[in-house]
mmCIF file of C-alpha atoms in Angstrom:
data_model
loop_
_atom_site.group_PDB
_atom_site.id
_atom_site.type_symbol
_atom_site.label_atom_id
_atom_site.label_comp_id
_atom_site.label_asym_id
_atom_site.label_seq_id
_atom_site.Cartn_x
_atom_site.Cartn_y
_atom_site.Cartn_z
ATOM 1 C CA UNK H 454 -46.889 14.850 -26.995
ATOM 2 C CA UNK H 455 -44.329 17.250 -28.504
ATOM 3 C CA UNK H 456 -43.944 20.802 -27.230
ATOM 4 C CA UNK H 457 -45.431 22.038 -30.537
ATOM 5 C CA UNK H 458 -48.463 19.781 -30.040
ATOM 6 C CA UNK H 459 -48.846 21.122 -26.496
ATOM 7 C CA UNK H 460 -48.529 24.674 -27.806
ATOM 8 C CA UNK H 461 -51.286 24.224 -30.384
ATOM 9 C CA UNK H 462 -53.475 22.382 -27.835
ATOM 10 C CA UNK H 463 -53.316 25.331 -25.427
ATOM 11 C CA UNK H 464 -51.351 23.422 -22.782
ATOM 12 C CA UNK H 465 -48.350 24.761 -20.910
ATOM 13 C CA UNK H 466 -45.321 24.230 -23.127
ATOM 14 C CA UNK H 467 -41.601 24.956 -23.226
ATOM 15 C CA UNK H 468 -40.706 27.822 -25.605
ATOM 16 C CA UNK H 469 -37.085 26.682 -25.464
ATOM 17 C CA UNK H 470 -37.863 23.381 -27.189
ATOM 18 C CA UNK H 471 -35.352 22.825 -30.049
ATOM 19 C CA UNK H 472 -38.076 22.155 -32.669
ATOM 20 C CA UNK H 473 -39.913 25.347 -31.717
ATOM 21 C CA UNK H 474 -36.734 27.414 -31.612
ATOM 22 C CA UNK H 475 -35.753 26.157 -35.074
ATOM 23 C CA UNK H 476 -39.086 27.321 -36.524
ATOM 24 C CA UNK H 477 -38.931 30.580 -34.534
ATOM 25 C CA UNK H 478 -35.462 31.386 -35.941
ATOM 26 C CA UNK H 479 -36.566 30.421 -39.464
ATOM 27 C CA UNK H 480 -39.537 32.790 -39.200
ATOM 28 C CA UNK H 481 -37.400 35.620 -37.801
ATOM 29 C CA UNK H 482 -34.932 35.231 -40.668
ATOM 30 C CA UNK H 483 -37.657 35.107 -43.329
ATOM 31 C CA UNK H 484 -39.451 38.137 -41.906
ATOM 32 C CA UNK H 485 -36.182 40.090 -41.674
ATOM 33 C CA UNK H 486 -35.642 39.458 -45.398
ATOM 34 C CA UNK H 487 -39.278 40.309 -46.168
ATOM 35 C CA UNK H 488 -39.022 43.603 -44.321
ATOM 36 C CA UNK H 489 -35.957 44.596 -46.395
ATOM 37 C CA UNK H 490 -37.220 43.617 -49.855
ATOM 38 C CA UNK H 491 -37.788 46.584 -52.192
ATOM 39 C CA UNK H 492 -41.441 47.557 -52.067
ATOM 40 C CA UNK H 493 -42.041 46.863 -55.759
ATOM 41 C CA UNK H 494 -40.537 43.317 -55.719
ATOM 42 C CA UNK H 495 -43.892 41.559 -55.435
ATOM 43 C CA UNK H 496 -42.589 38.228 -56.731
ATOM 44 C CA UNK H 497 -40.019 37.893 -53.929
ATOM 45 C CA UNK H 498 -42.534 39.059 -51.319
ATOM 46 C CA UNK H 499 -44.988 36.390 -52.483
ATOM 47 C CA UNK H 500 -42.254 33.730 -52.401
ATOM 48 C CA UNK H 501 -41.326 34.547 -48.814
ATOM 49 C CA UNK H 502 -44.946 34.742 -47.617
ATOM 50 C CA UNK H 503 -45.638 31.361 -49.229
ATOM 51 C CA UNK H 504 -42.693 29.849 -47.331
ATOM 52 C CA UNK H 505 -43.478 31.680 -44.072
ATOM 53 C CA UNK H 506 -47.243 31.415 -43.632
ATOM 54 C CA UNK H 507 -49.387 28.381 -42.836
ATOM 55 C CA UNK H 508 -51.676 29.291 -45.731
ATOM 56 C CA UNK H 509 -52.865 32.219 -47.811
ATOM 57 C CA UNK H 510 -55.488 32.931 -50.397
ATOM 58 C CA UNK H 511 -55.077 35.141 -53.438
ATOM 59 C CA UNK H 512 -54.379 38.881 -53.338
ATOM 60 C CA UNK H 513 -52.575 39.127 -49.997
ATOM 61 C CA UNK H 514 -50.826 42.449 -49.379
ATOM 62 C CA UNK H 515 -48.661 42.896 -46.276
ATOM 63 C CA UNK H 516 -46.828 46.199 -45.916
ATOM 64 C CA UNK H 517 -43.446 46.005 -44.203
ATOM 65 C CA UNK H 518 -42.445 45.986 -41.481
ATOM 66 C CA UNK H 519 -44.387 42.941 -40.330
ATOM 67 C CA UNK H 520 -43.520 40.758 -37.327
ATOM 68 C CA UNK H 521 -44.417 37.151 -36.415
ATOM 69 C CA UNK H 522 -43.344 34.454 -33.969
ATOM 70 C CA UNK H 523 -43.573 31.263 -36.067
ATOM 71 C CA UNK H 524 -45.427 32.390 -39.199
ATOM 72 C CA UNK H 525 -46.650 28.905 -40.042
ATOM 73 C CA UNK H 526 -49.645 29.247 -37.705
ATOM 74 C CA UNK H 527 -51.072 32.212 -39.669
ATOM 75 C CA UNK H 528 -53.761 31.601 -42.298
ATOM 76 C CA UNK H 529 -55.222 34.291 -44.592
ATOM 77 C CA UNK H 530 -58.256 34.124 -46.840
ATOM 78 C CA UNK H 531 -58.545 35.983 -50.156
ATOM 79 C CA UNK H 532 -58.183 39.736 -50.699
ATOM 80 C CA UNK H 533 -56.525 40.641 -47.409
ATOM 81 C CA UNK H 534 -54.460 43.707 -46.609
ATOM 82 C CA UNK H 535 -52.205 44.158 -43.577
ATOM 83 C CA UNK H 536 -50.775 47.639 -43.165
ATOM 84 C CA UNK H 537 -47.365 48.483 -41.721
ATOM 85 C CA UNK H 538 -45.941 47.632 -38.308
ATOM 86 C CA UNK H 539 -48.317 44.816 -37.378
ATOM 87 C CA UNK H 540 -47.268 42.077 -34.940
ATOM 88 C CA UNK H 541 -48.844 38.618 -35.021
ATOM 89 C CA UNK H 542 -47.705 36.376 -32.152
ATOM 90 C CA UNK H 543 -48.848 33.133 -33.735
ATOM 91 C CA UNK H 544 -47.997 30.636 -31.013
ATOM 92 C CA UNK H 545 -51.423 29.217 -31.838
ATOM 93 C CA UNK H 546 -53.415 29.654 -35.033
ATOM 94 C CA UNK H 547 -54.404 33.070 -36.315
ATOM 95 C CA UNK H 548 -57.083 32.517 -38.949
ATOM 96 C CA UNK H 549 -58.183 35.528 -40.984
ATOM 97 C CA UNK H 550 -61.109 35.319 -43.402
ATOM 98 C CA UNK H 551 -61.641 36.906 -46.808
ATOM 99 C CA UNK H 552 -61.562 40.648 -47.449
ATOM 100 C CA UNK H 553 -59.791 41.574 -44.212
ATOM 101 C CA UNK H 554 -58.397 45.062 -43.739
ATOM 102 C CA UNK H 555 -55.916 45.305 -40.876
ATOM 103 C CA UNK H 556 -54.683 48.829 -40.167
ATOM 104 C CA UNK H 557 -51.194 49.870 -38.973
ATOM 105 C CA UNK H 558 -49.855 48.849 -35.574
ATOM 106 C CA UNK H 559 -52.410 46.080 -34.986
ATOM 107 C CA UNK H 560 -51.226 43.391 -32.591
ATOM 108 C CA UNK H 561 -52.701 39.892 -32.492
ATOM 109 C CA UNK H 562 -51.615 37.733 -29.562
ATOM 110 C CA UNK H 563 -52.254 34.017 -29.137
ATOM 111 C CA UNK H 564 -49.790 33.489 -26.260
ATOM 112 C CA UNK H 565 -50.198 34.143 -22.555
ATOM 113 C CA UNK H 566 -48.392 33.135 -19.368
ATOM 114 C CA UNK H 567 -49.348 31.965 -15.875
ATOM 115 C CA UNK H 568 -49.890 34.954 -13.591
ATOM 116 C CA UNK H 569 -47.898 33.331 -10.776
ATOM 117 C CA UNK H 570 -44.142 33.919 -11.322
ATOM 118 C CA UNK H 571 -43.197 30.508 -9.890
ATOM 119 C CA UNK H 572 -45.495 28.837 -12.427
ATOM 120 C CA UNK H 573 -44.117 31.023 -15.227
ATOM 121 C CA UNK H 574 -40.440 30.349 -14.594
ATOM 122 C CA UNK H 575 -40.201 27.367 -12.245
ATOM 123 C CA UNK H 576 -37.323 27.095 -9.799
ATOM 124 C CA UNK H 577 -34.075 28.889 -10.635
ATOM 125 C CA UNK H 578 -31.135 26.807 -11.826
ATOM 126 C CA UNK H 579 -28.068 26.342 -9.642
ATOM 127 C CA UNK H 580 -26.414 29.309 -11.374
ATOM 128 C CA UNK H 581 -29.444 31.510 -10.597
ATOM 129 C CA UNK H 582 -30.759 31.641 -14.173
ATOM 130 C CA UNK H 583 -34.221 30.525 -15.297
ATOM 131 C CA UNK H 584 -35.592 28.401 -18.111
ATOM 132 C CA UNK H 585 -37.730 30.010 -20.806
ATOM 133 C CA UNK H 586 -40.991 31.094 -19.233
ATOM 134 C CA UNK H 587 -43.876 28.647 -19.502
ATOM 135 C CA UNK H 588 -46.524 29.681 -21.970
ATOM 136 C CA UNK H 589 -50.059 28.751 -22.989
ATOM 137 C CA UNK H 590 -51.974 29.700 -26.106
ATOM 138 C CA UNK H 591 -55.436 30.171 -27.545
ATOM 139 C CA UNK H 592 -56.270 30.765 -31.231
ATOM 140 C CA UNK H 593 -57.576 34.008 -32.696
ATOM 141 C CA UNK H 594 -60.165 33.831 -35.484
ATOM 142 C CA UNK H 595 -61.199 36.801 -37.621
ATOM 143 C CA UNK H 596 -64.197 36.421 -39.930
ATOM 144 C CA UNK H 597 -64.875 37.674 -43.451
ATOM 145 C CA UNK H 598 -65.180 41.359 -44.361
ATOM 146 C CA UNK H 599 -63.546 42.606 -41.155
ATOM 147 C CA UNK H 600 -61.761 45.939 -40.721
ATOM 148 C CA UNK H 601 -59.532 46.209 -37.651
ATOM 149 C CA UNK H 602 -58.637 49.810 -36.877
ATOM 150 C CA UNK H 603 -55.125 51.069 -36.224
ATOM 151 C CA UNK H 604 -53.432 50.270 -32.948
ATOM 152 C CA UNK H 605 -55.968 47.642 -31.921
ATOM 153 C CA UNK H 606 -54.907 44.632 -29.850
ATOM 154 C CA UNK H 607 -56.614 41.231 -30.079
ATOM 155 C CA UNK H 608 -55.980 38.978 -27.076
ATOM 156 C CA UNK H 609 -55.655 35.171 -27.059
ATOM 157 C CA UNK H 610 -58.787 33.157 -27.690
ATOM 158 C CA UNK H 611 -60.991 35.839 -29.252
ATOM 159 C CA UNK H 612 -63.184 35.403 -32.300
ATOM 160 C CA UNK H 613 -64.251 38.400 -34.372
ATOM 161 C CA UNK H 614 -67.337 37.646 -36.461
ATOM 162 C CA UNK H 615 -68.120 38.450 -40.092
ATOM 163 C CA UNK H 616 -68.814 42.008 -41.273
ATOM 164 C CA UNK H 617 -67.272 43.633 -38.202
ATOM 165 C CA UNK H 618 -65.448 46.921 -37.756
ATOM 166 C CA UNK H 619 -63.135 47.210 -34.740
ATOM 167 C CA UNK H 620 -62.477 50.866 -33.901
ATOM 168 C CA UNK H 621 -58.917 52.182 -33.727
ATOM 169 C CA UNK H 622 -57.126 51.634 -30.437
ATOM 170 C CA UNK H 623 -59.512 48.951 -29.216
ATOM 171 C CA UNK H 624 -58.453 46.065 -26.990
ATOM 172 C CA UNK H 625 -60.462 42.978 -27.901
ATOM 173 C CA UNK H 626 -60.721 40.787 -24.796
ATOM 174 C CA UNK H 627 -63.893 38.825 -25.693
ATOM 175 C CA UNK H 628 -65.627 37.522 -28.815
ATOM 176 C CA UNK H 629 -67.295 40.077 -31.074
ATOM 177 C CA UNK H 630 -70.451 38.868 -32.897
ATOM 178 C CA UNK H 631 -71.211 39.227 -36.620
ATOM 179 C CA UNK H 632 -72.466 42.432 -38.218
ATOM 180 C CA UNK H 633 -71.428 45.098 -35.753
ATOM 181 C CA UNK H 634 -69.142 48.027 -35.027
ATOM 182 C CA UNK H 635 -67.197 47.600 -31.794
ATOM 183 C CA UNK H 636 -64.600 49.723 -30.043
ATOM 184 C CA UNK H 637 -63.027 50.655 -26.746
ATOM 185 C CA UNK H 638 -61.024 49.184 -23.904
ATOM 186 C CA UNK H 639 -62.360 46.653 -23.395
ATOM 187 C CA UNK H 640 -63.836 46.459 -26.889
ATOM 188 C CA UNK H 641 -67.634 46.286 -26.930
ATOM 189 C CA UNK H 642 -70.382 46.493 -29.538
ATOM 190 C CA UNK H 643 -71.650 50.032 -30.073
ATOM 191 C CA UNK H 644 -74.015 49.428 -33.001
ATOM 192 C CA UNK H 645 -75.103 47.019 -35.689
ATOM 193 C CA UNK H 646 -73.308 47.131 -39.039
ATOM 194 C CA UNK H 647 -75.550 46.570 -42.054
#
């Protein structure tokens, strides 16, 4: 099993794997270019997003700056908007349905680490340095017609249902069901959304 296969399976994997580092550097270079493209150059933005992302529907708008780990594990449906300064750590899949509205400063994390430092880093090398820390992942899935408020954080493994509003500043630690408004830290349902 390759380190990428382990990563996508949610197993401990080595972030320093050459295949993963190659894709990581490619994504960082593409996103650096994307973040510097003139705002009105929609053709070049579309070209870069097509090369960067795992998949995207029609009418995707991502306002720069935007930050990713690998890029190719992110999938958007149709009619999605991502506002400025969002960070998607796509060490596993981030799947976003149709008609998503993602406000500024939203962070979506799929990666996490063992809580025990020895498990995270292993034994030090002879020179006292450490390997890349060991990492695990879990996908994040966002349904259709979802609005995620500014500054919200979605943690690894969560699913946000269809027709959901996540209030600004929320930290989503558990699944959120369809048709509701949810907010807080930790994020919880406060009412139905019709």
